[in-house]
Amino acid sequence: MSEERFGDFVLVRRHGDGHVAELALDRPKAMNAVSTAMARSVTEACAALAGDPAVRVVVLTSTHERAFCVGADLKERNSFSDADLLRQRPVTRGAYTAVLELPVPTVAAVHGFALGGGFELALSCDVIVADPTAVVGLPEVSVGVIPGGGGTQLLPRRVGAARAAELVFTARRVEAAEARELGLVDQLVDEGEDRARALELASRMAANSPVGLRAAKRALRLGHGLDLRAGLEVEDAAWRSVAFSGDRAEGVAAFNEKRAPRWPGE
């Protein structure tokens, strides 16, 4: 396993052959509160991972024992003028967008608090794995703002408009069992096992065609919310992008030869 640090607060670990990359939030003294510096580091790390053809899956984790991420750094913001806050906005928004727009499948491993921007980072991933200590929520209206890292758009896509409205308007925190029941997280595992399960799931994904994984994610993301006919056109375009690839040829050959595929990744 290799490690690379982006700024002071983000650590990227590449597992095994490098096909699974772990983006670890590493600001333990602040329970991974998203400061301006941390947001820049998340964006930079995502850019590096997005541009690396060896990476097939990204897992978003936390090095803090009791928190995934508690959201925006309100201590930093308390010192901001209106102009400071306006200047910070594209920086923090860029971090959430960078996670959301990673071209490969993403899995969040959540334990402890995942609140506000912290939960929005998890929502930006394709799959969320949580352990029983997880507490999630979007409490922004309780401090006079709204979810600004994608929460008002990503949450209803997961759980429906009415349920998302109730959660956003009440600003309530949701513990792990209810979060799983409501669909706020996808898998609930034993305490302390969220990271291991997320990495295991990522390894299963990464065994598949890198060309296929990226095209499938593109079709899922771009087709969501479209009417069926338009969505099927998105799917067809994604299919055409892989149908004549080296990965497709290798996948068919490996199946017929009863062996594991050796993906060329192109």
mmCIF file of C-alpha atoms in Angstrom:
data_model
loop_
_atom_site.group_PDB
_atom_site.id
_atom_site.type_symbol
_atom_site.label_atom_id
_atom_site.label_comp_id
_atom_site.label_asym_id
_atom_site.label_seq_id
_atom_site.Cartn_x
_atom_site.Cartn_y
_atom_site.Cartn_z
ATOM 1 C CA MET A 1 0.000 0.000 0.000
ATOM 2 C CA SER A 2 1.345 3.416 -0.964
ATOM 3 C CA GLU A 3 0.400 6.743 0.608
ATOM 4 C CA GLU A 4 0.333 10.299 -0.660
ATOM 5 C CA ARG A 5 -0.647 13.400 1.252
ATOM 6 C CA PHE A 6 -2.565 16.332 -0.195
ATOM 7 C CA GLY A 7 -2.059 19.311 2.086
ATOM 8 C CA ASP A 8 -2.321 18.720 5.811
ATOM 9 C CA PHE A 9 -5.736 17.104 5.924
ATOM 10 C CA VAL A 10 -6.168 14.554 3.127
ATOM 11 C CA LEU A 11 -4.382 11.235 2.756
ATOM 12 C CA VAL A 12 -4.653 9.016 -0.330
ATOM 13 C CA ARG A 13 -3.799 5.354 0.034
ATOM 14 C CA ARG A 14 -3.530 3.061 -2.969
ATOM 15 C CA HIS A 15 -4.314 -0.523 -2.153
ATOM 16 C CA GLY A 16 -2.935 -3.661 -3.760
ATOM 17 C CA ASP A 17 -2.272 -3.049 -7.436
ATOM 18 C CA GLY A 18 -3.513 0.532 -7.158
ATOM 19 C CA HIS A 19 -6.956 -0.092 -8.616
ATOM 20 C CA VAL A 20 -8.620 0.842 -5.297
ATOM 21 C CA ALA A 21 -7.758 4.286 -3.958
ATOM 22 C CA GLU A 22 -8.736 5.394 -0.466
ATOM 23 C CA LEU A 23 -9.284 9.114 0.077
ATOM 24 C CA ALA A 24 -9.010 9.559 3.844
ATOM 25 C CA LEU A 25 -10.194 12.731 5.563
ATOM 26 C CA ASP A 26 -7.429 13.381 8.084
ATOM 27 C CA ARG A 27 -8.122 16.398 10.249
ATOM 28 C CA PRO A 28 -8.664 14.639 13.574
ATOM 29 C CA LYS A 29 -8.304 17.662 15.848
ATOM 30 C CA ALA A 30 -11.401 19.199 14.220
ATOM 31 C CA MET A 31 -13.332 15.957 13.587
ATOM 32 C CA ASN A 32 -12.669 16.540 9.883
ATOM 33 C CA ALA A 33 -14.534 19.850 9.773
ATOM 34 C CA VAL A 34 -14.245 21.205 6.236
ATOM 35 C CA SER A 35 -12.025 24.280 6.305
ATOM 36 C CA THR A 36 -10.921 26.205 3.240
ATOM 37 C CA ALA A 37 -7.583 24.391 3.248
ATOM 38 C CA MET A 38 -9.206 21.001 3.614
ATOM 39 C CA ALA A 39 -11.638 21.714 0.775
ATOM 40 C CA ARG A 40 -8.728 22.585 -1.505
ATOM 41 C CA SER A 41 -6.992 19.350 -0.556
ATOM 42 C CA VAL A 42 -10.083 17.248 -1.300
ATOM 43 C CA THR A 43 -10.371 18.905 -4.708
ATOM 44 C CA GLU A 44 -6.696 18.338 -5.495
ATOM 45 C CA ALA A 45 -6.833 14.696 -4.402
ATOM 46 C CA CYS A 46 -9.924 14.043 -6.503
ATOM 47 C CA ALA A 47 -8.301 15.654 -9.540
ATOM 48 C CA ALA A 48 -5.291 13.370 -9.160
ATOM 49 C CA LEU A 49 -7.477 10.278 -8.788
ATOM 50 C CA ALA A 50 -9.749 11.228 -11.684
ATOM 51 C CA GLY A 51 -6.733 11.596 -13.935
ATOM 52 C CA ASP A 52 -5.150 8.278 -12.974
ATOM 53 C CA PRO A 53 -6.200 5.501 -15.390
ATOM 54 C CA ALA A 54 -5.087 2.840 -12.891
ATOM 55 C CA VAL A 55 -7.771 3.864 -10.385
ATOM 56 C CA ARG A 56 -11.005 1.933 -10.805
ATOM 57 C CA VAL A 57 -12.795 2.660 -7.506
ATOM 58 C CA VAL A 58 -12.407 5.321 -4.800
ATOM 59 C CA VAL A 59 -13.304 4.767 -1.138
ATOM 60 C CA LEU A 60 -13.931 7.844 1.034
ATOM 61 C CA THR A 61 -12.954 7.259 4.675
ATOM 62 C CA SER A 62 -12.045 9.061 7.879
ATOM 63 C CA THR A 63 -9.040 8.656 10.177
ATOM 64 C CA HIS A 64 -11.040 9.947 13.173
ATOM 65 C CA GLU A 65 -12.417 7.263 15.481
ATOM 66 C CA ARG A 66 -15.652 9.079 16.337
ATOM 67 C CA ALA A 67 -16.479 11.050 13.201
ATOM 68 C CA PHE A 68 -16.599 10.786 9.465
ATOM 69 C CA CYS A 69 -16.926 14.561 9.034
ATOM 70 C CA VAL A 70 -18.892 17.104 11.074
ATOM 71 C CA GLY A 71 -19.422 19.477 8.151
ATOM 72 C CA ALA A 72 -18.282 23.037 7.603
ATOM 73 C CA ASP A 73 -15.669 24.531 9.906
ATOM 74 C CA LEU A 74 -17.920 26.971 11.752
ATOM 75 C CA LYS A 75 -15.049 28.234 13.894
ATOM 76 C CA GLU A 76 -13.265 29.375 10.758
ATOM 77 C CA ARG A 77 -16.452 30.850 9.346
ATOM 78 C CA ASN A 78 -17.144 32.758 12.545
ATOM 79 C CA SER A 79 -14.157 34.952 11.704
ATOM 80 C CA PHE A 80 -15.303 35.575 8.131
ATOM 81 C CA SER A 81 -16.655 38.779 6.710
ATOM 82 C CA ASP A 82 -19.373 38.505 4.081
ATOM 83 C CA ALA A 83 -16.683 38.983 1.458
ATOM 84 C CA ASP A 84 -14.619 36.151 2.958
ATOM 85 C CA LEU A 85 -17.596 33.827 2.856
ATOM 86 C CA LEU A 86 -18.312 34.736 -0.746
ATOM 87 C CA ARG A 87 -14.683 34.049 -1.695
ATOM 88 C CA GLN A 88 -14.743 30.703 0.092
ATOM 89 C CA ARG A 89 -17.903 29.474 -1.611
ATOM 90 C CA PRO A 90 -16.369 28.251 -4.900
ATOM 91 C CA VAL A 91 -13.568 26.549 -2.948
ATOM 92 C CA THR A 92 -15.854 24.513 -0.712
ATOM 93 C CA ARG A 93 -18.351 23.861 -3.473
ATOM 94 C CA GLY A 94 -15.497 22.620 -5.598
ATOM 95 C CA ALA A 95 -14.646 19.927 -3.050
ATOM 96 C CA TYR A 96 -18.150 18.438 -3.033
ATOM 97 C CA THR A 97 -18.336 18.656 -6.816
ATOM 98 C CA ALA A 98 -14.962 16.945 -7.144
ATOM 99 C CA VAL A 99 -16.182 13.926 -5.172
ATOM 100 C CA LEU A 100 -19.504 13.865 -6.992
ATOM 101 C CA GLU A 101 -17.868 14.009 -10.414
ATOM 102 C CA LEU A 102 -15.233 11.340 -9.892
ATOM 103 C CA PRO A 103 -15.563 9.226 -13.055
ATOM 104 C CA VAL A 104 -15.184 5.910 -11.228
ATOM 105 C CA PRO A 105 -17.462 4.223 -8.666
ATOM 106 C CA THR A 106 -17.183 5.672 -5.171
ATOM 107 C CA VAL A 107 -17.956 4.133 -1.771
ATOM 108 C CA ALA A 108 -18.213 6.099 1.487
ATOM 109 C CA ALA A 109 -17.316 4.404 4.781
ATOM 110 C CA VAL A 110 -19.189 6.213 7.555
ATOM 111 C CA HIS A 111 -18.896 5.917 11.315
ATOM 112 C CA GLY A 112 -19.694 8.460 13.984
ATOM 113 C CA PHE A 113 -20.892 11.892 12.969
ATOM 114 C CA ALA A 114 -21.558 12.631 9.293
ATOM 115 C CA LEU A 115 -23.369 15.932 9.500
ATOM 116 C CA GLY A 116 -24.011 18.791 7.107
ATOM 117 C CA GLY A 117 -21.188 18.929 4.610
ATOM 118 C CA GLY A 118 -19.892 15.665 6.014
ATOM 119 C CA PHE A 119 -23.062 13.857 5.061
ATOM 120 C CA GLU A 120 -23.038 15.662 1.718
ATOM 121 C CA LEU A 121 -19.596 14.207 0.986
ATOM 122 C CA ALA A 122 -21.051 10.754 1.647
ATOM 123 C CA LEU A 123 -24.133 11.527 -0.453
ATOM 124 C CA SER A 124 -21.807 12.456 -3.302
ATOM 125 C CA CYS A 125 -20.632 8.833 -3.386
ATOM 126 C CA ASP A 126 -22.417 6.022 -5.218
ATOM 127 C CA VAL A 127 -22.722 3.699 -2.192
ATOM 128 C CA ILE A 128 -22.649 4.459 1.540
ATOM 129 C CA VAL A 129 -21.527 1.836 4.059
ATOM 130 C CA ALA A 130 -22.077 2.680 7.732
ATOM 131 C CA ASP A 131 -21.552 1.117 11.134
ATOM 132 C CA PRO A 132 -23.924 1.366 14.141
ATOM 133 C CA THR A 133 -22.174 4.466 15.523
ATOM 134 C CA ALA A 134 -23.097 6.507 12.450
ATOM 135 C CA VAL A 135 -25.211 9.618 12.974
ATOM 136 C CA VAL A 136 -26.175 11.458 9.795
ATOM 137 C CA GLY A 137 -28.124 14.584 9.008
ATOM 138 C CA LEU A 138 -28.338 17.961 7.309
ATOM 139 C CA PRO A 139 -28.692 20.475 10.164
ATOM 140 C CA GLU A 140 -27.883 23.621 8.177
ATOM 141 C CA VAL A 141 -31.210 25.418 8.686
ATOM 142 C CA SER A 142 -30.547 25.314 12.432
ATOM 143 C CA VAL A 143 -27.605 27.680 11.905
ATOM 144 C CA GLY A 144 -29.290 29.924 9.368
ATOM 145 C CA VAL A 145 -28.161 28.471 6.052
ATOM 146 C CA ILE A 146 -29.157 25.583 3.798
ATOM 147 C CA PRO A 147 -27.310 22.451 2.694
ATOM 148 C CA GLY A 148 -24.895 23.871 0.146
ATOM 149 C CA GLY A 149 -22.794 20.862 -0.804
ATOM 150 C CA GLY A 150 -25.461 19.176 -2.878
ATOM 151 C CA GLY A 151 -27.717 18.009 -0.054
ATOM 152 C CA THR A 152 -30.976 19.527 -1.299
ATOM 153 C CA GLN A 153 -30.474 17.762 -4.624
ATOM 154 C CA LEU A 154 -28.798 14.488 -3.656
ATOM 155 C CA LEU A 155 -30.970 13.590 -0.669
ATOM 156 C CA PRO A 156 -34.324 13.626 -2.525
ATOM 157 C CA ARG A 157 -32.747 11.522 -5.255
ATOM 158 C CA ARG A 158 -32.054 8.923 -2.587
ATOM 159 C CA VAL A 159 -35.148 9.030 -0.422
ATOM 160 C CA GLY A 160 -37.814 11.052 -2.271
ATOM 161 C CA ALA A 161 -38.880 14.670 -2.026
ATOM 162 C CA ALA A 162 -41.153 14.486 1.024
ATOM 163 C CA ARG A 163 -38.769 12.519 3.191
ATOM 164 C CA ALA A 164 -35.870 14.775 2.204
ATOM 165 C CA ALA A 165 -37.970 17.836 3.035
ATOM 166 C CA GLU A 166 -38.768 16.496 6.518
ATOM 167 C CA LEU A 167 -35.099 15.782 7.214
ATOM 168 C CA VAL A 168 -33.839 19.129 5.915
ATOM 169 C CA PHE A 169 -36.581 21.241 7.522
ATOM 170 C CA THR A 170 -36.305 19.597 10.970
ATOM 171 C CA ALA A 171 -32.476 19.548 10.844
ATOM 172 C CA ARG A 172 -32.664 16.362 12.864
ATOM 173 C CA ARG A 173 -29.902 13.833 13.319
ATOM 174 C CA VAL A 174 -30.616 10.256 12.281
ATOM 175 C CA GLU A 175 -28.928 7.309 13.933
ATOM 176 C CA ALA A 176 -27.621 4.341 11.999
ATOM 177 C CA ALA A 177 -30.544 1.905 12.214
ATOM 178 C CA GLU A 178 -33.106 4.484 11.091
ATOM 179 C CA ALA A 179 -30.706 5.798 8.462
ATOM 180 C CA ARG A 180 -30.543 2.327 6.934
ATOM 181 C CA GLU A 181 -34.331 1.973 7.119
ATOM 182 C CA LEU A 182 -34.857 5.326 5.379
ATOM 183 C CA GLY A 183 -32.241 4.638 2.710
ATOM 184 C CA LEU A 184 -29.857 7.331 3.905
ATOM 185 C CA VAL A 185 -27.139 4.666 3.938
ATOM 186 C CA ASP A 186 -27.001 1.486 1.881
ATOM 187 C CA GLN A 187 -25.268 -1.095 4.069
ATOM 188 C CA LEU A 188 -25.105 -1.351 7.847
ATOM 189 C CA VAL A 189 -22.195 -3.409 9.151
ATOM 190 C CA ASP A 190 -20.769 -4.327 12.549
ATOM 191 C CA GLU A 191 -19.166 -1.585 14.603
ATOM 192 C CA GLY A 192 -15.728 -0.666 13.334
ATOM 193 C CA GLU A 193 -16.171 -2.610 10.109
ATOM 194 C CA ASP A 194 -17.306 0.215 7.808
ATOM 195 C CA ARG A 195 -13.882 0.851 6.281
ATOM 196 C CA ALA A 196 -13.068 -2.833 5.808
ATOM 197 C CA ARG A 197 -16.455 -3.528 4.204
ATOM 198 C CA ALA A 198 -16.171 -0.501 1.930
ATOM 199 C CA LEU A 199 -12.710 -1.584 0.800
ATOM 200 C CA GLU A 200 -13.961 -5.130 0.258
ATOM 201 C CA LEU A 201 -16.858 -3.844 -1.822
ATOM 202 C CA ALA A 202 -14.495 -1.615 -3.778
ATOM 203 C CA SER A 203 -12.213 -4.583 -4.495
ATOM 204 C CA ARG A 204 -15.146 -6.525 -5.912
ATOM 205 C CA MET A 205 -16.009 -3.589 -8.152
ATOM 206 C CA ALA A 206 -12.398 -3.077 -9.208
ATOM 207 C CA ALA A 207 -12.158 -6.651 -10.495
ATOM 208 C CA ASN A 208 -14.410 -5.582 -13.366
ATOM 209 C CA SER A 209 -13.614 -3.722 -16.568
ATOM 210 C CA PRO A 210 -12.343 -0.186 -15.898
ATOM 211 C CA VAL A 211 -13.860 0.940 -19.202
ATOM 212 C CA GLY A 212 -17.160 -0.696 -18.269
ATOM 213 C CA LEU A 213 -17.179 0.789 -14.760
ATOM 214 C CA ARG A 214 -16.673 4.348 -15.986
ATOM 215 C CA ALA A 215 -19.264 4.005 -18.737
ATOM 216 C CA ALA A 216 -21.802 2.431 -16.388
ATOM 217 C CA LYS A 217 -21.346 5.244 -13.869
ATOM 218 C CA ARG A 218 -21.728 7.821 -16.622
ATOM 219 C CA ALA A 219 -24.975 6.202 -17.784
ATOM 220 C CA LEU A 220 -26.354 5.943 -14.248
ATOM 221 C CA ARG A 221 -25.545 9.565 -13.401
ATOM 222 C CA LEU A 222 -26.525 11.210 -16.686
ATOM 223 C CA GLY A 223 -29.693 9.157 -17.107
ATOM 224 C CA HIS A 224 -31.063 9.759 -13.621
ATOM 225 C CA GLY A 225 -34.108 12.011 -13.672
ATOM 226 C CA LEU A 226 -34.608 11.840 -17.423
ATOM 227 C CA ASP A 227 -37.709 10.343 -18.963
ATOM 228 C CA LEU A 228 -37.279 6.725 -20.027
ATOM 229 C CA ARG A 229 -36.749 7.414 -23.715
ATOM 230 C CA ALA A 230 -34.033 10.008 -23.033
ATOM 231 C CA GLY A 231 -32.435 7.782 -20.424
ATOM 232 C CA LEU A 232 -32.224 4.899 -22.873
ATOM 233 C CA GLU A 233 -30.434 7.203 -25.322
ATOM 234 C CA VAL A 234 -27.891 8.003 -22.601
ATOM 235 C CA GLU A 235 -27.460 4.281 -22.007
ATOM 236 C CA ASP A 236 -27.024 3.597 -25.714
ATOM 237 C CA ALA A 237 -24.309 6.242 -25.990
ATOM 238 C CA ALA A 238 -22.492 4.689 -23.034
ATOM 239 C CA TRP A 239 -22.858 1.223 -24.577
ATOM 240 C CA ARG A 240 -21.371 2.432 -27.856
ATOM 241 C CA SER A 241 -18.402 3.862 -25.980
ATOM 242 C CA VAL A 242 -17.476 0.408 -24.667
ATOM 243 C CA ALA A 243 -18.806 -1.998 -27.313
ATOM 244 C CA PHE A 244 -15.685 -1.802 -29.476
ATOM 245 C CA SER A 245 -13.159 -1.406 -26.660
ATOM 246 C CA GLY A 246 -10.249 -3.645 -25.808
ATOM 247 C CA ASP A 247 -11.947 -4.420 -22.500
ATOM 248 C CA ARG A 248 -15.017 -5.767 -24.281
ATOM 249 C CA ALA A 249 -12.891 -8.000 -26.487
ATOM 250 C CA GLU A 250 -10.899 -9.246 -23.499
ATOM 251 C CA GLY A 251 -14.027 -9.844 -21.419
ATOM 252 C CA VAL A 252 -15.624 -12.021 -24.098
ATOM 253 C CA ALA A 253 -12.367 -13.913 -24.704
ATOM 254 C CA ALA A 254 -11.810 -14.539 -20.988
ATOM 255 C CA PHE A 255 -15.377 -15.798 -20.569
ATOM 256 C CA ASN A 256 -15.012 -18.267 -23.428
ATOM 257 C CA GLU A 257 -11.566 -19.386 -22.281
ATOM 258 C CA LYS A 258 -12.801 -19.786 -18.690
ATOM 259 C CA ARG A 259 -10.117 -17.562 -17.170
ATOM 260 C CA ALA A 260 -9.891 -14.299 -15.283
ATOM 261 C CA PRO A 261 -9.820 -11.283 -17.617
ATOM 262 C CA ARG A 262 -6.695 -9.177 -18.013
ATOM 263 C CA TRP A 263 -8.253 -5.807 -18.667
ATOM 264 C CA PRO A 264 -6.327 -3.523 -21.019
ATOM 265 C CA GLY A 265 -8.347 -0.597 -19.689
ATOM 266 C CA GLU A 266 -9.059 0.882 -23.085
#
